[in-house]
Every structure is written in structure tokens, then in C-alpha cells.
Amino acid sequence: MFDNSFDEEKFSLKYSQKVPEGYDVSKMQYTFDFIYLVFKREENIAEAIKDVSNEYGLTESFLRDYLVENKYLLNKSNKEDFQKTIKQYNTKSLKKILKKHGLKTSGKREHIEQRIFDNELLGNDYYLSSKSRVFYKNKKRRVKIFNSYLSDYYYFSEFNDFYMDNYRKKEANIPIEFINQHINKAIEEKNHRNFTYNNHIMAEHYYKKDNCRKMLEHILKNYCMNLNPIWKIDDLKQHACLNSETCDCLIYLQKRLSRNIVINTYYLVWDSFNFDRIIVPKYDGYRCLKDILNLKDYDKINRDLDKRFYANENLKIKKITQKTLFDY
């Protein structure tokens, strides 16, 4: 019933087009390896950074900065401790420290000291954060969630970031909230493709969970949006409202629930849409839905919709009013 072979790349909240090579795996893996060396093997933090940097072809400064920036490593040093430490060095020694790290060495001593403090070059005492321990201990759980529901469509790096902020939530809610992030982003960007694909993914999720009511809701969201592709209004000539997958899902749900439930849910979903304009009125959508449930040829339904609406050069797109919204 569900086709997992999307031609497009996986979805990303961070990148709208080209995703960097290796984005899916590397950060999670070298972060885990570092925490494992320190947390389980009790290796010195500096040595662990050196070992992992060599393993993945990274610079030690890049890895350390990444771990600190993402709060896997915390720094015990503060300005007061730093001032006590730096008094033990003369200006010439401080310039050597800056030069060793490829930083500017000119300026007054107070500027040199600030540069050393800002770049954490002296007197730092790092330790693993509680986030690191959660990251390590919850690896199996988050990988299981990702592989069970999300791996075909999303990047693990983004799911891992989401998981680290939401690991205390119930396991069943985590993939749902993650997919909803993508649906909400599509709404914000008015992206028809991403809206329909991510609702398709949510419907598949509920299919695996055998939750037919929630599955129906997301199938009908796509049905309503494809009837009224308001975010691609200038590209209607190539628009195909129905596809075999949507029709198969609706017929399946009619068998599992009932025709009345499918139709009543259609009206609820339609009324919940934040349409400002419509192409196909609600009643015509109801008639098409009845034809699908009566097993009529969906290609013929598409041709009729295309002739009346999408290919009609004289089509007048209606603004939403109480009459058009609640037109049965």
C-alpha cells in the first residue's frame, strides 16, 4: 500500500536543497566514539580527542570546538580562574601560545589575554556533560526508533539532535513529533510537495501502529490538499489530484473502519484546513471521495477534475467564505 521508493533526497529541516555529503552519519558516530573512550574506557579527554580526530581525519581543534559548542563537553574554567592562571605567564610566552594555534599575536597584553581566553587556550579543565551520558546510554533506543519509522525519509543527524532534546518523552511520541516538525515547516514555507509527502509518511507510521483513525486523518489531509493545491497555483496544468496509493489507502480504511467514518472524517479534515482560497468545492470533493470508495476508475476521476478545474483556463479560484467553507 505504501511505496517507500521516493526519487527525491531525504527530508532535511536544515537544508532546503543540497545536503552535504556524509551529513547522515559522521557527527553522530565520532561523537559516540569520543564519549565511549572517555565514559567507558576512562581515557583522558585530550587523548580521546586526539584518537577520534585521527580516526575520522578531523583536526583536534575542530572536534573539541564541536563537542563544546554542542555541550557534550563542559568547561570548568571561568574568568576569575583564568586571570589567576595567566598571571604566571609573561607576554612573550602568551604570544608563543597564540602563534602555536595560528592566531594573531599583536596588540596590548589585555588584548592578547582576551584572545587566549576567547579561544580557550589556557587553564581549561573539560569534563563530560550529562548530555554526553544520555547520548551514550540511549544510543540503542534512538537508533531503534529511527530505523523502525524514519530511516527511509530523514537524516539521522537531525533526528539525533531532536532526540537529545526530547529523550524524556514517551517513545511512541518521539517519531510523531519529529514528523510533525517537517509538516509544520512545509506549512510555513507553503511547500505542497513536502506537505503531502510528510503526511504520507505520518500515515504510514500510523499504518505500522495499526491506528486506522489517525492514518485516515493524514490520508485525507493529502486528499484535501491535492484537491486544492493552493501553494502551486501557477502549476496546475500538470497536476494529478489522485494517485493509486491514496485511493488504495482510502479503500483499505473503508474496510477497516466504515464508509460513514471515512466520509465524516473528510468533512472534519476539510473544515480544519486553513484554506484562504479553493479550487474544488467541498461538495465536489465529497462526490470524488464517494466515487473512490465505490471503486470507480481514479484515472477517469482525475480526467474529470482536470477538465473542470485544473486545465480550465477560465477557472475562477474562489476566496473562502462561510458559504464556500461549509458548502455541502
mmCIF file of C-alpha atoms in Angstrom:
data_model
loop_
_atom_site.group_PDB
_atom_site.id
_atom_site.type_symbol
_atom_site.label_atom_id
_atom_site.label_comp_id
_atom_site.label_asym_id
_atom_site.label_seq_id
_atom_site.Cartn_x
_atom_site.Cartn_y
_atom_site.Cartn_z
ATOM 1 C CA MET A 1 0.000 0.000 0.000
ATOM 2 C CA PHE A 2 2.866 2.387 0.783
ATOM 3 C CA ASP A 3 5.668 2.984 -1.695
ATOM 4 C CA ASN A 4 8.978 3.724 0.059
ATOM 5 C CA SER A 5 10.962 4.439 -3.106
ATOM 6 C CA PHE A 6 10.991 8.247 -3.141
ATOM 7 C CA ASP A 7 13.004 9.611 -6.046
ATOM 8 C CA GLU A 8 13.927 12.768 -4.140
ATOM 9 C CA GLU A 9 16.569 13.094 -1.464
ATOM 10 C CA LYS A 10 15.675 12.656 2.173
ATOM 11 C CA PHE A 11 13.959 15.486 4.009
ATOM 12 C CA SER A 12 16.009 17.986 5.966
ATOM 13 C CA LEU A 13 14.882 20.732 8.309
ATOM 14 C CA LYS A 14 18.293 22.340 7.997
ATOM 15 C CA TYR A 15 18.909 22.198 4.237
ATOM 16 C CA SER A 16 16.219 23.030 1.699
ATOM 17 C CA GLN A 17 18.206 21.811 -1.298
ATOM 18 C CA LYS A 18 21.679 20.283 -1.405
ATOM 19 C CA VAL A 19 22.659 18.298 1.666
ATOM 20 C CA PRO A 20 26.375 17.947 2.434
ATOM 21 C CA GLU A 21 27.924 14.579 1.691
ATOM 22 C CA GLY A 22 28.140 12.394 4.783
ATOM 23 C CA TYR A 23 25.615 14.554 6.639
ATOM 24 C CA ASP A 24 23.659 11.495 7.736
ATOM 25 C CA VAL A 25 26.264 9.616 9.757
ATOM 26 C CA SER A 26 29.597 11.154 10.653
ATOM 27 C CA LYS A 27 28.807 13.561 13.519
ATOM 28 C CA MET A 28 26.784 11.011 15.435
ATOM 29 C CA GLN A 29 29.464 8.365 15.053
ATOM 30 C CA TYR A 30 32.512 10.380 16.070
ATOM 31 C CA THR A 31 30.600 11.925 18.984
ATOM 32 C CA PHE A 32 29.657 8.460 20.203
ATOM 33 C CA ASP A 33 33.213 7.159 19.779
ATOM 34 C CA PHE A 34 34.616 10.055 21.785
ATOM 35 C CA ILE A 35 32.136 9.624 24.641
ATOM 36 C CA TYR A 36 32.743 5.866 24.662
ATOM 37 C CA LEU A 37 36.510 6.354 25.101
ATOM 38 C CA VAL A 38 36.055 8.776 27.994
ATOM 39 C CA PHE A 39 32.951 7.347 29.669
ATOM 40 C CA LYS A 40 33.570 3.594 29.306
ATOM 41 C CA ARG A 41 37.303 3.291 28.669
ATOM 42 C CA GLU A 42 38.180 6.105 31.112
ATOM 43 C CA GLU A 43 40.564 7.671 28.626
ATOM 44 C CA ASN A 44 41.899 11.180 29.177
ATOM 45 C CA ILE A 45 39.761 13.773 27.322
ATOM 46 C CA ALA A 46 42.723 15.208 25.427
ATOM 47 C CA GLU A 47 43.835 11.727 24.346
ATOM 48 C CA ALA A 48 40.305 10.779 23.318
ATOM 49 C CA ILE A 49 40.032 13.911 21.168
ATOM 50 C CA LYS A 50 43.367 13.061 19.556
ATOM 51 C CA ASP A 51 42.391 9.415 18.876
ATOM 52 C CA VAL A 52 38.961 10.245 17.390
ATOM 53 C CA SER A 53 40.366 13.120 15.316
ATOM 54 C CA ASN A 54 42.940 10.755 13.788
ATOM 55 C CA GLU A 55 40.296 8.090 13.143
ATOM 56 C CA TYR A 56 37.960 10.446 11.234
ATOM 57 C CA GLY A 57 40.510 12.781 9.655
ATOM 58 C CA LEU A 58 39.497 15.795 11.751
ATOM 59 C CA THR A 59 41.618 18.449 13.411
ATOM 60 C CA GLU A 60 41.691 18.289 17.184
ATOM 61 C CA SER A 61 40.565 21.906 17.492
ATOM 62 C CA PHE A 62 37.540 21.246 15.233
ATOM 63 C CA LEU A 63 36.440 18.219 17.258
ATOM 64 C CA ARG A 64 36.961 19.953 20.607
ATOM 65 C CA ASP A 65 35.061 23.050 19.450
ATOM 66 C CA TYR A 66 32.212 20.889 18.116
ATOM 67 C CA LEU A 67 31.912 18.970 21.395
ATOM 68 C CA VAL A 68 31.966 22.174 23.468
ATOM 69 C CA GLU A 69 29.559 24.034 21.170
ATOM 70 C CA ASN A 70 27.050 21.182 21.351
ATOM 71 C CA LYS A 71 27.512 20.840 25.126
ATOM 72 C CA TYR A 72 28.911 17.309 25.100
ATOM 73 C CA LEU A 73 31.954 18.791 26.842
ATOM 74 C CA LEU A 74 31.726 21.443 29.537
ATOM 75 C CA ASN A 75 34.499 23.746 30.694
ATOM 76 C CA LYS A 76 35.130 24.297 34.403
ATOM 77 C CA SER A 77 37.204 27.385 33.740
ATOM 78 C CA ASN A 78 35.826 30.845 34.363
ATOM 79 C CA LYS A 79 37.214 34.348 34.005
ATOM 80 C CA GLU A 80 38.392 34.526 37.616
ATOM 81 C CA ASP A 81 40.325 31.243 37.440
ATOM 82 C CA PHE A 82 41.767 32.280 34.083
ATOM 83 C CA GLN A 83 43.107 35.558 35.485
ATOM 84 C CA LYS A 84 44.906 33.679 38.260
ATOM 85 C CA THR A 85 46.478 31.269 35.757
ATOM 86 C CA ILE A 86 47.539 33.801 33.135
ATOM 87 C CA LYS A 87 49.487 35.937 35.631
ATOM 88 C CA GLN A 88 52.068 33.156 35.706
ATOM 89 C CA TYR A 89 52.979 33.859 32.037
ATOM 90 C CA ASN A 90 54.921 36.781 30.605
ATOM 91 C CA THR A 91 53.744 38.470 27.399
ATOM 92 C CA LYS A 92 56.344 36.698 25.247
ATOM 93 C CA SER A 93 55.087 33.279 26.427
ATOM 94 C CA LEU A 94 51.500 34.243 25.723
ATOM 95 C CA LYS A 95 52.411 35.303 22.178
ATOM 96 C CA LYS A 96 54.047 31.885 21.648
ATOM 97 C CA ILE A 97 50.771 30.209 22.684
ATOM 98 C CA LEU A 98 48.832 32.298 20.167
ATOM 99 C CA LYS A 99 51.380 31.673 17.410
ATOM 100 C CA LYS A 100 51.254 27.911 18.045
ATOM 101 C CA HIS A 101 47.497 27.985 17.341
ATOM 102 C CA GLY A 102 47.817 30.210 14.272
ATOM 103 C CA LEU A 103 46.280 33.265 15.924
ATOM 104 C CA LYS A 104 47.189 36.934 15.793
ATOM 105 C CA THR A 105 49.970 37.851 18.276
ATOM 106 C CA SER A 106 49.975 41.664 18.077
ATOM 107 C CA GLY A 107 48.279 44.126 20.407
ATOM 108 C CA LYS A 108 48.373 45.120 24.037
ATOM 109 C CA ARG A 109 48.654 42.440 26.738
ATOM 110 C CA GLU A 110 44.988 42.837 27.688
ATOM 111 C CA HIS A 111 44.012 42.061 24.060
ATOM 112 C CA ILE A 112 46.377 39.079 23.982
ATOM 113 C CA GLU A 113 44.889 37.729 27.221
ATOM 114 C CA GLN A 114 41.339 38.152 25.885
ATOM 115 C CA ARG A 115 42.280 36.320 22.662
ATOM 116 C CA ILE A 116 43.664 33.397 24.664
ATOM 117 C CA PHE A 117 40.571 33.286 26.883
ATOM 118 C CA ASP A 118 38.138 33.501 23.929
ATOM 119 C CA ASN A 119 39.910 30.617 22.171
ATOM 120 C CA GLU A 120 40.165 28.539 25.365
ATOM 121 C CA LEU A 121 43.921 28.050 25.016
ATOM 122 C CA LEU A 122 44.902 28.143 28.656
ATOM 123 C CA GLY A 123 43.723 26.852 32.001
ATOM 124 C CA ASN A 124 40.803 24.788 30.663
ATOM 125 C CA ASP A 125 39.510 21.761 32.532
ATOM 126 C CA TYR A 126 36.938 19.892 30.466
ATOM 127 C CA TYR A 127 34.523 17.222 31.667
ATOM 128 C CA LEU A 128 31.720 15.170 30.116
ATOM 129 C CA SER A 129 28.260 16.708 30.424
ATOM 130 C CA SER A 130 25.108 14.865 31.455
ATOM 131 C CA LYS A 131 24.062 15.249 27.817
ATOM 132 C CA SER A 132 27.033 13.088 26.815
ATOM 133 C CA ARG A 133 25.984 10.352 29.202
ATOM 134 C CA VAL A 134 22.416 10.420 27.861
ATOM 135 C CA PHE A 135 23.797 10.356 24.316
ATOM 136 C CA TYR A 136 25.799 7.219 25.102
ATOM 137 C CA LYS A 137 23.250 5.347 27.191
ATOM 138 C CA ASN A 138 20.317 5.987 24.817
ATOM 139 C CA LYS A 139 22.068 5.022 21.589
ATOM 140 C CA LYS A 140 20.178 1.743 21.103
ATOM 141 C CA ARG A 141 16.796 3.341 21.807
ATOM 142 C CA ARG A 142 17.132 6.216 19.368
ATOM 143 C CA VAL A 143 18.643 4.042 16.636
ATOM 144 C CA LYS A 144 15.724 1.627 17.051
ATOM 145 C CA ILE A 145 13.177 4.464 16.756
ATOM 146 C CA PHE A 146 14.933 5.896 13.705
ATOM 147 C CA ASN A 147 15.295 2.558 11.903
ATOM 148 C CA SER A 148 11.729 1.499 12.692
ATOM 149 C CA TYR A 149 9.924 4.598 11.437
ATOM 150 C CA LEU A 150 12.131 7.287 9.922
ATOM 151 C CA SER A 151 15.246 5.951 8.197
ATOM 152 C CA ASP A 152 13.771 5.822 4.675
ATOM 153 C CA TYR A 153 12.903 9.512 4.667
ATOM 154 C CA TYR A 154 15.019 11.582 7.080
ATOM 155 C CA TYR A 155 18.621 12.265 8.075
ATOM 156 C CA PHE A 156 19.817 10.670 11.280
ATOM 157 C CA SER A 157 21.890 13.723 12.252
ATOM 158 C CA GLU A 158 18.752 15.842 12.540
ATOM 159 C CA PHE A 159 16.778 13.141 14.299
ATOM 160 C CA ASN A 160 19.631 12.677 16.757
ATOM 161 C CA ASP A 161 19.586 16.402 17.606
ATOM 162 C CA PHE A 162 15.819 16.242 18.045
ATOM 163 C CA TYR A 163 16.069 13.130 20.191
ATOM 164 C CA MET A 164 18.638 14.669 22.526
ATOM 165 C CA ASP A 165 16.142 17.459 23.287
ATOM 166 C CA ASN A 166 13.185 15.076 23.654
ATOM 167 C CA TYR A 167 14.539 11.800 25.056
ATOM 168 C CA ARG A 168 12.424 12.084 28.230
ATOM 169 C CA LYS A 169 9.211 11.833 26.197
ATOM 170 C CA LYS A 170 7.347 8.607 25.591
ATOM 171 C CA GLU A 171 8.950 6.543 22.851
ATOM 172 C CA ALA A 172 5.712 6.410 20.833
ATOM 173 C CA ASN A 173 5.511 10.218 20.696
ATOM 174 C CA ILE A 174 9.063 10.903 19.509
ATOM 175 C CA PRO A 175 8.729 9.936 15.807
ATOM 176 C CA ILE A 176 5.295 11.612 15.612
ATOM 177 C CA GLU A 177 6.621 14.916 16.925
ATOM 178 C CA PHE A 178 9.652 14.690 14.639
ATOM 179 C CA ILE A 179 7.492 14.178 11.530
ATOM 180 C CA ASN A 180 5.194 16.992 12.681
ATOM 181 C CA GLN A 181 8.188 19.330 12.661
ATOM 182 C CA HIS A 182 8.561 18.644 8.945
ATOM 183 C CA ILE A 183 4.829 19.069 8.287
ATOM 184 C CA ASN A 184 4.841 22.401 10.122
ATOM 185 C CA LYS A 185 7.885 23.534 8.164
ATOM 186 C CA ALA A 186 6.098 22.675 4.894
ATOM 187 C CA ILE A 187 3.070 24.716 6.014
ATOM 188 C CA GLU A 188 5.297 27.635 6.942
ATOM 189 C CA GLU A 189 7.048 27.504 3.561
ATOM 190 C CA LYS A 190 3.807 26.714 1.667
ATOM 191 C CA ASN A 191 5.541 23.739 0.084
ATOM 192 C CA HIS A 192 2.951 21.434 -1.480
ATOM 193 C CA ARG A 193 5.320 18.557 -2.171
ATOM 194 C CA ASN A 194 6.782 18.456 1.330
ATOM 195 C CA PHE A 195 3.380 18.789 2.954
ATOM 196 C CA THR A 196 1.905 15.834 1.063
ATOM 197 C CA TYR A 197 4.992 13.625 1.358
ATOM 198 C CA ASN A 198 5.357 14.166 5.098
ATOM 199 C CA ASN A 199 1.671 13.481 5.662
ATOM 200 C CA HIS A 200 2.159 10.325 3.620
ATOM 201 C CA ILE A 201 4.991 9.349 5.994
ATOM 202 C CA MET A 202 2.807 10.052 9.020
ATOM 203 C CA ALA A 203 0.022 7.924 7.554
ATOM 204 C CA GLU A 204 2.492 5.092 7.024
ATOM 205 C CA HIS A 205 3.642 5.463 10.632
ATOM 206 C CA TYR A 206 0.088 5.013 11.895
ATOM 207 C CA TYR A 207 -0.424 2.109 9.483
ATOM 208 C CA LYS A 208 2.501 0.313 11.148
ATOM 209 C CA LYS A 209 0.936 1.117 14.517
ATOM 210 C CA ASP A 210 -2.448 -0.190 13.311
ATOM 211 C CA ASN A 211 -4.078 3.124 14.206
ATOM 212 C CA CYS A 212 -6.566 3.452 11.363
ATOM 213 C CA ARG A 213 -8.270 6.592 12.653
ATOM 214 C CA LYS A 214 -5.051 8.626 12.705
ATOM 215 C CA MET A 215 -3.922 7.104 9.411
ATOM 216 C CA LEU A 216 -7.211 8.201 7.828
ATOM 217 C CA GLU A 217 -6.757 11.750 9.084
ATOM 218 C CA HIS A 218 -3.414 12.155 7.292
ATOM 219 C CA ILE A 219 -4.541 10.416 4.109
ATOM 220 C CA LEU A 220 -7.473 12.836 3.964
ATOM 221 C CA LYS A 221 -5.204 15.831 4.618
ATOM 222 C CA ASN A 222 -3.341 14.880 1.453
ATOM 223 C CA TYR A 223 -6.607 14.266 -0.371
ATOM 224 C CA CYS A 224 -7.895 17.746 0.545
ATOM 225 C CA MET A 225 -4.603 19.441 -0.315
ATOM 226 C CA ASN A 226 -4.399 17.669 -3.670
ATOM 227 C CA LEU A 227 -7.966 18.715 -4.452
ATOM 228 C CA ASN A 228 -6.909 22.287 -3.690
ATOM 229 C CA PRO A 229 -3.209 22.680 -4.457
ATOM 230 C CA ILE A 230 -3.282 26.307 -3.348
ATOM 231 C CA TRP A 231 0.500 26.527 -2.921
ATOM 232 C CA LYS A 232 1.230 25.620 -6.560
ATOM 233 C CA ILE A 233 -1.480 27.706 -8.136
ATOM 234 C CA ASP A 234 0.678 28.576 -11.169
ATOM 235 C CA ASP A 235 1.477 24.944 -11.944
ATOM 236 C CA LEU A 236 -1.938 23.305 -12.266
ATOM 237 C CA LYS A 237 -1.733 22.016 -15.822
ATOM 238 C CA GLN A 238 0.473 19.112 -14.760
ATOM 239 C CA HIS A 239 -1.405 18.476 -11.515
ATOM 240 C CA ALA A 240 -2.793 14.981 -10.909
ATOM 241 C CA CYS A 241 -5.119 15.124 -7.942
ATOM 242 C CA LEU A 242 -5.370 11.405 -7.182
ATOM 243 C CA ASN A 243 -2.847 8.604 -7.237
ATOM 244 C CA SER A 244 -3.281 4.872 -6.802
ATOM 245 C CA GLU A 245 -1.751 4.921 -3.330
ATOM 246 C CA THR A 246 -4.252 7.449 -1.956
ATOM 247 C CA CYS A 247 -7.149 5.513 -3.459
ATOM 248 C CA ASP A 248 -5.845 2.172 -2.146
ATOM 249 C CA CYS A 249 -5.472 3.634 1.346
ATOM 250 C CA LEU A 250 -8.999 5.059 1.347
ATOM 251 C CA ILE A 251 -10.488 1.749 0.178
ATOM 252 C CA TYR A 252 -8.461 -0.120 2.819
ATOM 253 C CA LEU A 253 -9.641 2.272 5.550
ATOM 254 C CA GLN A 254 -13.252 1.943 4.423
ATOM 255 C CA LYS A 255 -12.935 -1.800 5.043
ATOM 256 C CA ARG A 256 -11.221 -1.363 8.411
ATOM 257 C CA LEU A 257 -13.496 1.419 9.684
ATOM 258 C CA SER A 258 -16.638 2.148 7.653
ATOM 259 C CA ARG A 259 -17.758 4.334 4.798
ATOM 260 C CA ASN A 260 -19.520 6.715 7.160
ATOM 261 C CA ILE A 261 -16.386 7.202 9.253
ATOM 262 C CA VAL A 262 -14.300 7.930 6.142
ATOM 263 C CA ILE A 263 -16.811 10.477 4.827
ATOM 264 C CA ASN A 264 -17.434 12.143 8.187
ATOM 265 C CA THR A 265 -13.686 12.431 8.750
ATOM 266 C CA TYR A 266 -13.349 14.030 5.319
ATOM 267 C CA TYR A 267 -15.709 16.817 6.375
ATOM 268 C CA LEU A 268 -13.840 17.323 9.661
ATOM 269 C CA VAL A 269 -10.458 17.458 7.940
ATOM 270 C CA TRP A 270 -11.741 19.835 5.254
ATOM 271 C CA ASP A 271 -13.152 22.200 7.869
ATOM 272 C CA SER A 272 -9.872 22.104 9.802
ATOM 273 C CA PHE A 273 -7.846 23.268 6.777
ATOM 274 C CA ASN A 274 -6.627 26.823 6.815
ATOM 275 C CA PHE A 275 -7.598 27.457 3.193
ATOM 276 C CA ASP A 276 -7.792 31.075 2.076
ATOM 277 C CA ARG A 277 -8.759 30.071 -1.470
ATOM 278 C CA ILE A 278 -10.250 26.953 -3.012
ATOM 279 C CA ILE A 279 -10.269 25.401 -6.441
ATOM 280 C CA VAL A 280 -12.525 22.379 -5.901
ATOM 281 C CA PRO A 281 -15.565 22.971 -3.651
ATOM 282 C CA LYS A 282 -16.156 20.760 -0.662
ATOM 283 C CA TYR A 283 -19.186 19.031 -2.176
ATOM 284 C CA ASP A 284 -17.249 18.071 -5.317
ATOM 285 C CA GLY A 285 -14.556 16.646 -3.060
ATOM 286 C CA TYR A 286 -17.214 14.575 -1.320
ATOM 287 C CA ARG A 287 -18.508 13.266 -4.657
ATOM 288 C CA CYS A 288 -14.977 12.285 -5.744
ATOM 289 C CA LEU A 289 -14.435 10.535 -2.425
ATOM 290 C CA LYS A 290 -17.653 8.551 -2.912
ATOM 291 C CA ASP A 291 -16.506 7.541 -6.409
ATOM 292 C CA ILE A 292 -13.188 6.289 -4.978
ATOM 293 C CA LEU A 293 -14.969 4.278 -2.278
ATOM 294 C CA ASN A 294 -17.281 2.856 -4.974
ATOM 295 C CA LEU A 295 -14.145 1.628 -6.778
ATOM 296 C CA LYS A 296 -14.550 3.855 -9.815
ATOM 297 C CA ASP A 297 -11.539 4.359 -12.088
ATOM 298 C CA TYR A 298 -9.383 7.018 -10.446
ATOM 299 C CA ASP A 299 -7.848 7.943 -13.833
ATOM 300 C CA LYS A 300 -11.333 8.906 -15.027
ATOM 301 C CA ILE A 301 -11.917 10.881 -11.808
ATOM 302 C CA ASN A 302 -8.637 12.718 -12.445
ATOM 303 C CA ARG A 303 -9.597 13.473 -16.047
ATOM 304 C CA ASP A 304 -12.947 14.900 -14.947
ATOM 305 C CA LEU A 305 -11.283 17.071 -12.274
ATOM 306 C CA ASP A 306 -8.669 18.226 -14.752
ATOM 307 C CA LYS A 307 -11.273 19.179 -17.346
ATOM 308 C CA ARG A 308 -13.469 21.052 -14.864
ATOM 309 C CA PHE A 309 -10.770 22.701 -12.779
ATOM 310 C CA TYR A 310 -7.017 22.366 -13.296
ATOM 311 C CA ALA A 311 -6.917 22.684 -17.110
ATOM 312 C CA ASN A 312 -9.762 25.150 -17.252
ATOM 313 C CA GLU A 313 -8.308 28.468 -18.448
ATOM 314 C CA ASN A 314 -11.447 30.273 -17.283
ATOM 315 C CA LEU A 315 -11.255 28.833 -13.789
ATOM 316 C CA LYS A 316 -12.111 31.323 -11.087
ATOM 317 C CA ILE A 317 -10.436 30.478 -7.821
ATOM 318 C CA LYS A 318 -12.828 31.216 -5.009
ATOM 319 C CA LYS A 319 -11.985 33.103 -1.880
ATOM 320 C CA ILE A 320 -13.004 31.332 1.295
ATOM 321 C CA THR A 321 -16.269 32.495 2.826
ATOM 322 C CA GLN A 322 -18.658 30.819 5.248
ATOM 323 C CA LYS A 323 -20.593 29.558 2.229
ATOM 324 C CA THR A 324 -17.618 28.014 0.423
ATOM 325 C CA LEU A 325 -16.153 26.538 3.603
ATOM 326 C CA PHE A 326 -19.358 24.856 4.739
ATOM 327 C CA ASP A 327 -20.815 24.133 1.303
ATOM 328 C CA TYR A 328 -22.183 20.599 1.437
#
